[in-house]
Short mmCIF file of C-alpha atoms and ligand atoms in Angstrom, two decimals:
data_model
loop_
_atom_site.label_atom_id
_atom_site.label_comp_id
_atom_site.label_asym_id
_atom_site.label_seq_id
_atom_site.Cartn_x
_atom_site.Cartn_y
_atom_site.Cartn_z
CA MET F 1 9.36 11.68 -33.24
CA PRO F 2 12.77 10.35 -32.36
CA ALA F 3 12.05 6.25 -30.35
CA VAL F 4 11.90 7.65 -26.95
CA ASP F 5 14.78 5.29 -24.76
CA VAL F 6 13.42 2.90 -22.46
CA LYS F 7 15.68 1.28 -20.32
CA ILE F 8 15.01 -2.21 -19.62
CA LEU F 9 13.95 -3.49 -16.24
CA LYS F 10 15.78 -6.64 -15.30
CA TYR F 11 13.79 -8.77 -12.58
CA ALA F 12 14.35 -10.51 -9.77
CA ILE F 13 11.68 -12.65 -8.35
CA VAL F 14 11.60 -14.30 -4.79
CA GLY F 15 9.17 -16.79 -4.25
CA SER F 16 7.78 -18.39 -7.26
CA GLY F 17 4.57 -20.04 -5.45
CA MET F 18 1.03 -18.71 -6.83
CA MET F 19 1.08 -15.39 -7.09
CA GLY F 20 4.81 -15.23 -8.15
CA LEU F 21 3.87 -17.30 -10.78
CA GLU F 22 1.50 -15.49 -12.02
CA HIS F 23 3.88 -12.34 -11.90
CA ILE F 24 6.29 -14.12 -14.24
CA ARG F 25 3.25 -14.93 -16.95
CA ASN F 26 2.49 -11.46 -16.49
CA LEU F 27 6.16 -9.88 -17.04
CA ILE F 28 7.44 -11.97 -19.53
CA GLU F 29 4.68 -10.58 -21.89
CA MET F 30 6.03 -6.71 -21.22
CA PRO F 31 8.15 -4.89 -23.18
CA ASN F 32 11.67 -3.84 -22.25
CA THR F 33 11.55 -6.22 -19.32
CA GLN F 34 13.41 -9.10 -18.14
CA ILE F 35 13.70 -11.83 -15.74
CA ILE F 36 17.17 -12.36 -15.13
CA ALA F 37 16.77 -14.48 -11.37
CA VAL F 38 14.31 -16.53 -9.46
CA CYS F 39 14.35 -18.06 -5.78
CA ASP F 40 11.96 -20.25 -3.83
CA PRO F 41 13.54 -23.58 -1.68
CA HIS F 42 10.39 -25.48 -2.43
CA THR F 43 12.18 -27.34 -5.15
CA PRO F 44 8.50 -28.07 -7.03
CA SER F 45 8.25 -24.47 -7.26
CA LEU F 46 11.61 -23.87 -8.20
CA GLU F 47 10.85 -26.61 -11.58
CA LYS F 48 7.05 -24.72 -12.11
CA ALA F 49 9.52 -20.88 -12.40
CA ARG F 50 11.99 -22.92 -15.06
CA ARG F 51 8.68 -24.90 -17.03
CA ALA F 52 7.40 -21.06 -17.55
CA LEU F 53 10.51 -19.45 -18.27
CA ASN F 54 11.88 -22.09 -20.64
CA ARG F 55 11.57 -19.84 -23.57
CA VAL F 56 13.93 -17.14 -21.07
CA GLU F 57 17.61 -17.25 -22.13
CA GLY F 58 20.41 -16.46 -18.90
CA VAL F 59 17.53 -16.20 -16.01
CA ARG F 60 19.52 -18.01 -12.85
CA TYR F 61 17.86 -19.62 -9.90
CA PHE F 62 18.43 -19.66 -6.48
CA VAL F 63 17.66 -21.18 -3.43
CA ASN F 64 18.36 -19.10 -0.97
CA TYR F 65 17.01 -15.12 -1.48
CA LYS F 66 20.00 -13.85 -0.15
CA ASP F 67 22.33 -15.45 -2.93
CA LEU F 68 20.11 -14.22 -5.06
CA LEU F 69 20.07 -10.54 -3.49
CA ALA F 70 23.94 -11.03 -3.61
CA ASN F 71 24.31 -12.85 -6.81
CA CYS F 72 22.00 -10.85 -9.77
CA GLN F 73 21.70 -7.13 -10.61
CA ALA F 74 18.29 -6.99 -10.70
CA ASP F 75 16.67 -3.27 -10.61
CA VAL F 76 13.36 -4.85 -8.99
CA VAL F 77 12.66 -7.37 -7.12
CA VAL F 78 9.70 -8.85 -6.45
CA ILE F 79 8.59 -10.93 -2.86
CA ALA F 80 5.81 -13.35 -3.44
CA THR F 81 6.48 -15.51 -0.41
CA PRO F 82 4.45 -16.37 2.65
CA ASN F 83 3.12 -13.60 4.23
CA HIS F 84 5.10 -13.72 7.39
CA THR F 85 8.43 -13.87 5.16
CA HIS F 86 7.90 -10.61 3.73
CA MET F 87 9.14 -8.35 7.02
CA GLU F 88 12.53 -10.27 6.96
CA ILE F 89 13.55 -10.22 3.09
CA ALA F 90 11.78 -6.75 2.13
CA GLU F 91 14.17 -5.05 4.93
CA GLU F 92 16.95 -6.59 2.75
CA VAL F 93 15.75 -5.90 -0.61
CA MET F 94 14.90 -2.70 0.83
CA ARG F 95 18.62 -2.28 1.76
CA THR F 96 20.01 -3.11 -1.79
CA GLY F 97 18.43 0.30 -2.67
CA LYS F 98 16.69 -2.41 -5.38
CA HIS F 99 13.13 -1.01 -6.26
CA VAL F 100 10.47 -3.54 -5.28
CA LEU F 101 7.19 -4.48 -4.77
CA ILE F 102 5.91 -6.36 -1.90
CA GLU F 103 3.15 -8.89 -2.13
CA LYS F 104 -0.70 -8.24 0.38
CA PRO F 105 -0.33 -8.31 3.30
CA LEU F 106 2.67 -5.25 3.74
CA CYS F 107 3.88 -7.87 6.86
CA THR F 108 1.55 -9.46 9.13
CA THR F 109 1.98 -7.18 12.20
CA VAL F 110 1.10 -3.41 12.33
CA SER F 111 4.70 -3.62 13.78
CA ASP F 112 5.96 -4.89 11.55
CA CYS F 113 4.80 -2.67 8.83
CA LYS F 114 5.98 0.52 10.44
CA LYS F 115 9.47 -0.62 10.74
CA LEU F 116 9.72 -0.80 6.81
CA ILE F 117 8.68 2.59 7.23
CA GLU F 118 11.08 3.76 9.21
CA LEU F 119 13.65 2.12 7.39
CA GLN F 120 12.85 4.19 4.41
CA THR F 121 12.99 7.79 5.47
CA ASP F 122 16.06 6.29 7.09
CA ALA F 123 17.14 5.35 3.99
CA GLN F 124 16.11 8.22 2.10
CA SER F 125 15.12 6.20 -0.98
CA GLU F 126 13.60 8.70 -3.17
CA ASN F 127 14.62 7.24 -5.91
CA GLN F 128 13.50 3.48 -4.60
CA VAL F 129 10.09 2.63 -5.44
CA VAL F 130 8.32 0.45 -2.67
CA TRP F 131 5.37 -0.70 -4.23
CA VAL F 132 2.77 -2.83 -1.74
CA GLY F 133 0.94 -5.62 -4.08
CA LEU F 134 -2.47 -4.40 -3.78
CA GLU F 135 -4.23 -4.90 -6.91
CA TYR F 136 -8.00 -5.18 -6.69
CA ARG F 137 -7.79 -1.05 -7.23
CA TYR F 138 -6.47 -2.01 -10.44
CA MET F 139 -9.61 -4.51 -11.64
CA ALA F 140 -11.76 -3.58 -14.62
CA PRO F 141 -14.76 -2.65 -12.53
CA THR F 142 -12.54 -1.53 -10.01
CA ARG F 143 -11.39 1.55 -11.35
CA ARG F 144 -14.39 2.10 -13.48
CA VAL F 145 -16.12 2.51 -9.87
CA LEU F 146 -13.16 4.96 -8.78
CA GLN F 147 -13.27 6.83 -11.96
CA GLU F 148 -17.21 7.22 -11.69
CA ILE F 149 -16.48 8.57 -7.92
CA GLY F 150 -14.26 10.69 -9.00
CA ARG F 151 -16.05 12.57 -11.52
CA GLY F 152 -19.20 12.98 -8.96
CA ALA F 153 -21.49 10.28 -10.04
CA VAL F 154 -22.46 9.68 -7.09
CA GLY F 155 -22.04 12.95 -4.71
CA SER F 156 -20.52 12.81 -2.01
CA VAL F 157 -20.01 9.09 -0.58
CA LYS F 158 -21.39 8.12 2.82
CA MET F 159 -21.45 4.29 2.14
CA ILE F 160 -19.23 1.65 1.64
CA SER F 161 -20.16 -1.64 1.30
CA ILE F 162 -18.39 -4.52 -0.33
CA ARG F 163 -19.17 -8.18 0.37
CA GLU F 164 -16.64 -11.17 -0.90
CA HIS F 165 -18.63 -14.42 -0.86
CA ARG F 166 -15.78 -16.90 -1.91
CA TYR F 167 -14.90 -20.90 -1.72
CA PRO F 168 -12.34 -21.20 0.74
CA PHE F 169 -8.17 -20.36 1.07
CA LEU F 170 -6.60 -22.93 -1.51
CA GLU F 171 -4.26 -25.36 -0.30
CA LYS F 172 -0.82 -23.42 -0.49
CA VAL F 173 3.24 -24.51 0.23
CA GLU F 174 3.69 -26.34 3.41
CA ASP F 175 0.16 -24.68 4.33
CA TRP F 176 1.51 -21.49 5.72
CA ASN F 177 -2.19 -20.09 5.17
CA ARG F 178 -3.74 -22.79 7.17
CA PHE F 179 -2.67 -20.60 10.75
CA ASN F 180 -2.70 -16.74 11.82
CA VAL F 181 0.29 -16.34 12.55
CA ASN F 182 1.73 -16.84 9.27
CA THR F 183 -0.98 -15.16 8.01
CA GLY F 184 -1.74 -11.98 10.65
CA GLY F 185 -5.38 -13.08 10.62
CA THR F 186 -8.04 -13.70 7.41
CA LEU F 187 -9.47 -10.01 7.59
CA VAL F 188 -5.61 -9.21 7.33
CA GLU F 189 -4.56 -11.60 4.99
CA LYS F 190 -7.05 -11.64 2.30
CA CYS F 191 -8.87 -8.49 3.38
CA CYS F 192 -6.48 -5.98 3.06
CA HIS F 193 -7.60 -5.70 -0.30
CA PHE F 194 -11.31 -4.53 0.63
CA PHE F 195 -9.54 -2.19 3.83
CA ASP F 196 -7.44 -0.46 1.41
CA LEU F 197 -10.45 0.19 -1.70
CA MET F 198 -12.24 1.48 1.70
CA CYS F 199 -9.85 4.16 2.35
CA LEU F 200 -9.22 4.85 -1.51
CA ILE F 201 -13.10 5.44 -1.77
CA ALA F 202 -13.56 7.10 1.22
CA ASN F 203 -10.42 9.74 1.15
CA SER F 204 -10.10 9.73 4.71
CA ARG F 205 -8.56 8.47 7.57
CA PRO F 206 -10.14 5.10 9.41
CA VAL F 207 -10.98 5.82 13.15
CA SER F 208 -12.74 3.14 14.64
CA VAL F 209 -13.78 -0.69 13.98
CA ILE F 210 -16.59 -3.31 15.17
CA ALA F 211 -16.74 -6.91 14.23
CA SER F 212 -17.80 -9.84 14.71
CA GLY F 213 -16.80 -12.90 13.13
CA SER F 214 -15.60 -16.45 13.45
CA GLN F 215 -14.37 -20.05 11.98
CA ASP F 216 -17.46 -21.90 10.82
CA VAL F 217 -17.09 -24.21 8.74
CA ASN F 218 -13.98 -24.55 6.76
CA HIS F 219 -10.63 -26.71 8.22
CA LEU F 220 -11.75 -27.23 10.85
CA ASN F 221 -11.60 -31.47 10.20
CA GLU F 222 -7.49 -30.17 8.78
CA LYS F 223 -4.39 -31.52 10.94
CA TYR F 224 -1.11 -30.08 10.41
CA ASP F 225 1.76 -31.17 12.80
CA GLY F 226 -1.48 -32.42 15.29
CA LYS F 227 -2.71 -28.60 15.08
CA THR F 228 -6.33 -26.89 13.89
CA PRO F 229 -6.04 -24.61 11.46
CA ASP F 230 -7.60 -21.18 13.28
CA ILE F 231 -8.24 -19.01 10.67
CA LEU F 232 -11.58 -17.17 10.38
CA ASP F 233 -14.03 -17.91 7.32
CA ASN F 234 -16.63 -14.77 7.55
CA ALA F 235 -16.98 -11.83 9.52
CA PHE F 236 -18.45 -8.56 9.27
CA VAL F 237 -16.80 -5.48 9.67
CA ILE F 238 -17.65 -1.78 10.10
CA VAL F 239 -14.81 0.81 9.59
CA ASN F 240 -15.32 4.46 10.38
CA PHE F 241 -14.06 7.26 8.58
CA GLU F 242 -12.84 10.29 9.79
CA ASN F 243 -14.59 12.01 6.94
CA GLY F 244 -17.77 10.55 8.88
CA VAL F 245 -18.21 7.57 5.37
CA ARG F 246 -18.60 4.66 6.88
CA GLY F 247 -17.98 0.69 5.43
CA LEU F 248 -19.14 -2.50 5.02
CA LEU F 249 -17.11 -5.83 4.79
CA ASP F 250 -19.62 -9.00 4.25
CA LEU F 251 -16.97 -11.88 4.40
CA CYS F 252 -18.14 -15.21 3.75
CA MET F 253 -15.18 -18.06 2.34
CA PHE F 254 -17.96 -21.19 2.27
CA ALA F 255 -19.96 -19.36 -0.35
CA GLU F 256 -18.74 -21.11 -3.30
CA ALA F 257 -22.07 -21.08 -4.76
CA SER F 258 -22.57 -17.36 -5.59
CA LYS F 259 -22.62 -15.40 -8.98
CA ASN F 260 -20.28 -13.06 -7.71
CA GLU F 261 -17.00 -13.44 -5.87
CA GLN F 262 -17.07 -9.42 -5.25
CA GLU F 263 -19.45 -7.06 -5.36
CA ILE F 264 -18.55 -3.42 -4.23
CA CYS F 265 -21.89 -0.75 -3.79
CA VAL F 266 -20.81 2.80 -2.90
CA VAL F 267 -23.96 5.02 -1.86
CA GLY F 268 -23.17 8.98 -2.36
CA ASP F 269 -26.10 11.92 -1.19
CA ALA F 270 -26.84 11.83 -5.29
CA GLY F 271 -26.62 8.51 -6.33
CA LYS F 272 -25.40 4.90 -6.09
CA ILE F 273 -22.70 3.06 -8.37
CA GLU F 274 -22.65 -1.08 -7.77
CA ALA F 275 -19.81 -3.74 -9.76
CA MET F 276 -20.45 -6.61 -9.45
CA ILE F 277 -16.76 -7.82 -10.20
CA SER F 278 -17.05 -11.85 -11.57
CA GLU F 279 -19.62 -10.46 -14.33
CA SER F 280 -18.20 -7.38 -14.70
CA ILE F 281 -20.90 -5.40 -14.78
CA VAL F 282 -21.18 -1.96 -12.91
CA ARG F 283 -24.51 0.10 -12.35
CA VAL F 284 -24.59 3.28 -11.89
CA GLY F 285 -27.85 5.28 -10.25
CA ARG F 286 -28.64 8.75 -10.16
CA ARG F 287 -31.25 10.06 -7.47
CA LYS F 288 -32.87 13.00 -9.89
CA ASP F 289 -33.64 10.65 -12.70
CA GLY F 290 -36.07 9.09 -10.11
CA TYR F 291 -36.88 5.70 -8.48
CA GLY F 292 -35.39 2.36 -9.67
CA SER F 293 -33.44 4.46 -11.98
CA PHE F 294 -29.70 3.41 -13.66
CA GLN F 295 -27.18 2.75 -16.25
CA GLU F 296 -25.55 -1.01 -16.67
CA TYR F 297 -22.31 -1.46 -19.02
CA ALA F 298 -20.55 -4.51 -19.23
CA ILE F 299 -16.83 -3.30 -18.31
CA GLU F 300 -14.70 -5.12 -21.23
CA ILE F 301 -11.65 -7.07 -20.39
CA ASP F 302 -8.44 -7.46 -22.12
CA GLN F 303 -8.39 -11.43 -22.37
CA ASN F 304 -4.83 -10.67 -23.41
CA ILE F 305 -3.61 -9.54 -20.36
CA VAL F 306 -4.82 -11.98 -17.67
CA LYS F 307 -2.31 -13.75 -16.53
CA GLY F 308 -3.88 -15.64 -12.67
CA PHE F 309 -7.31 -15.46 -10.70
CA HIS F 310 -6.63 -11.15 -10.31
CA HIS F 311 -8.82 -10.43 -13.94
CA GLY F 312 -5.45 -8.66 -15.39
CA ALA F 313 -5.46 -6.62 -12.74
CA SER F 314 -1.67 -7.52 -11.80
CA TYR F 315 -0.74 -7.42 -15.32
CA VAL F 316 -1.78 -3.34 -14.76
CA GLU F 317 -0.02 -2.89 -11.66
CA HIS F 318 2.94 -4.00 -13.15
CA ILE F 319 2.15 -1.59 -15.79
CA GLN F 320 2.00 0.98 -13.76
CA PHE F 321 4.76 0.12 -10.80
CA GLN F 322 6.91 0.56 -14.09
CA HIS F 323 5.93 3.58 -15.13
CA ALA F 324 6.42 4.71 -11.96
CA VAL F 325 10.06 3.71 -12.50
CA HIS F 326 11.03 5.44 -15.46
CA ASN F 327 9.62 8.55 -14.01
CA ASN F 328 11.06 9.10 -10.47
CA PHE F 329 7.62 8.90 -9.20
CA GLN F 330 6.73 7.66 -5.83
CA ALA F 331 4.35 4.33 -5.63
CA GLU F 332 0.71 4.84 -6.04
CA VAL F 333 0.49 1.86 -3.55
CA GLY F 334 2.96 3.03 -1.01
CA LEU F 335 4.01 1.30 2.17
CA LEU F 336 1.42 3.66 4.26
CA ASP F 337 -1.32 2.23 2.08
CA GLY F 338 0.30 -1.36 3.26
CA LEU F 339 0.28 -0.21 6.84
CA LEU F 340 -2.92 0.65 7.22
CA SER F 341 -4.96 -2.13 4.88
CA VAL F 342 -2.68 -4.52 7.41
CA ALA F 343 -4.10 -1.61 10.68
CA ILE F 344 -7.98 -1.85 9.68
CA GLY F 345 -7.48 -5.68 9.42
CA GLN F 346 -5.72 -5.95 12.70
CA ALA F 347 -8.34 -4.05 14.73
CA ALA F 348 -11.03 -6.70 12.72
CA HIS F 349 -9.71 -8.99 14.73
CA LEU F 350 -9.10 -7.33 17.76
CA SER F 351 -12.87 -6.14 17.85
CA ILE F 352 -13.99 -10.11 17.30
CA ASP F 353 -11.61 -10.95 20.76
CA GLU F 354 -12.47 -8.45 23.06
CA LYS F 355 -16.45 -7.61 21.21
CA ARG F 356 -15.75 -4.07 20.91
CA LEU F 357 -15.16 -0.67 19.29
CA VAL F 358 -11.56 -0.63 18.39
CA GLN F 359 -9.93 2.93 17.81
CA MET F 360 -7.02 2.47 15.10
CA SER F 361 -5.11 5.00 17.54
CA GLU F 362 -4.63 1.72 19.25
CA VAL F 363 -3.61 -0.68 17.13
CA LEU F 364 -1.42 2.38 15.53
CA SER F 365 0.35 3.57 17.71
N1 NAD Z 401 -1.96 -9.55 -4.45
C1 NAD Z 401 -3.04 -11.15 -4.13
O1 NAD Z 401 -4.23 -10.54 -4.89
C2 NAD Z 401 -2.40 -12.08 -4.59
C3 NAD Z 401 -2.31 -13.83 -4.56
C4 NAD Z 401 -2.83 -14.31 -4.15
C5 NAD Z 401 -1.77 -14.43 -3.09
N2 NAD Z 401 -0.84 -13.09 -2.61
C6 NAD Z 401 0.33 -12.48 -1.62
O2 NAD Z 401 1.14 -13.38 -2.29
C7 NAD Z 401 2.48 -14.24 -2.20
C8 NAD Z 401 2.11 -15.80 -1.92
O3 NAD Z 401 1.79 -16.16 -1.47
P1 NAD Z 401 1.42 -17.67 -2.95
O4 NAD Z 401 -0.39 -18.29 -2.84
O5 NAD Z 401 2.04 -17.88 -4.29
O6 NAD Z 401 1.51 -19.09 -1.69
P2 NAD Z 401 2.33 -20.04 -2.68
O7 NAD Z 401 2.47 -20.68 -1.17
O8 NAD Z 401 1.70 -21.04 -3.15
O9 NAD Z 401 4.12 -19.61 -3.03
C9 NAD Z 401 4.91 -18.98 -1.89
C10 NAD Z 401 6.46 -19.56 -1.87
O10 NAD Z 401 7.17 -18.96 -1.57
C11 NAD Z 401 7.96 -20.22 -1.10
N3 NAD Z 401 8.60 -19.12 -0.31
C12 NAD Z 401 8.52 -19.42 1.26
N4 NAD Z 401 9.69 -18.57 1.52
C13 NAD Z 401 10.57 -18.52 0.46
C14 NAD Z 401 11.53 -17.66 1.30
N5 NAD Z 401 12.76 -17.56 1.97
N6 NAD Z 401 12.71 -17.56 -0.36
C15 NAD Z 401 11.88 -17.02 -1.41
N7 NAD Z 401 10.71 -18.35 -2.01
C16 NAD Z 401 10.02 -18.82 -0.41
C17 NAD Z 401 7.59 -21.06 -1.30
O11 NAD Z 401 8.21 -22.37 -1.42
C18 NAD Z 401 6.30 -20.93 -2.01
O12 NAD Z 401 6.77 -21.46 -3.23
C19 NAD Z 401 1.84 -13.85 -0.07
O13 NAD Z 401 2.11 -12.88 0.51
C20 NAD Z 401 0.14 -13.76 -0.47
O14 NAD Z 401 -0.71 -12.99 1.02
C21 NAD Z 401 -1.43 -12.01 -3.75
#
């Protein structure tokens, strides 16, 4: 067979902190991929990128993303900057027509997410892949859960519960993640991943949200310019979907003494599936097989693709992204997914603040 000519994709990375470096490490390993530019105003972050790319020739380094956009011929721009900067940078990148991968959360508010959606429609950018970095979909145990549900292993899905019990938020450059105004709030910043998974598994639109949560343990003794962080560290969130499926998020960020950071459990009328993400185990039980019966599967992860915190999921995300670019497909994780995952988080925060059930229409309209 004649060799297929695959275009080399040239990448620019905006923001080379923790997540930007994970993207760089992934992209260095990928075929037909070239990083040509990196931008970060924080010298230590830019130096880390230089070190990670020391064997890659011809990379240009910038401190201002506008200079990067004006001076490099990238095909793809990856935005891995703090959440509150996504809107402005994404808007400018989208106007260039380049493909773009925007880290999660898409933006810190529903209204900013909607502005980007309007921009995409206005630009009629059918040939532009605009992708949101909700890569928990691509963790190997999560993918197995999605496959099993797709092939009917649990029947008609009724309940989804996702537990994240983990360590507190890590320290970030200039401590941007200590304040809701920068992150969108914990249930947007962190939990957009889980709300995205719920929407995907429920295969339906969220209609209402009720939540309880607060900041009880973490960061209470920290001060930044005299201010104490205001980010919530534990919550229960219930999401009701149009088709009757209900989802529950159980978040605790002072629970590092746990075997699994995330556990996903989906129950349908014919059975139950659960994934233990850290242990990389999936269990599937069918009601017809009787009480207590289930199959347990160890899910293998190719360690060669693990370049950061996400069990290889960000590598798979790039493979899928490139597949969309090369085949002129729509983004598998697009702006609408980004919007809905932020909107559920925003509704959950509103529910906590006002101690009531919140209709999704209140935050979406
Ligand atoms: N997908 C995931 O699972 C995942 C995991 C962690 C973080 N994130 C997201 O990635 C983004 C970055 O988070 P992080 O953990 O890398 O934070 P970080 O603080 O480690 O890095 C952010 C970097 O962006 C730089 N920056 C700030 N403003 C900039 C600008 N205008 N132009 C260029 N660079 C700029 C900072 O100097 C810093 O180096 C956030 O949106 C975060 O929510 C996603």
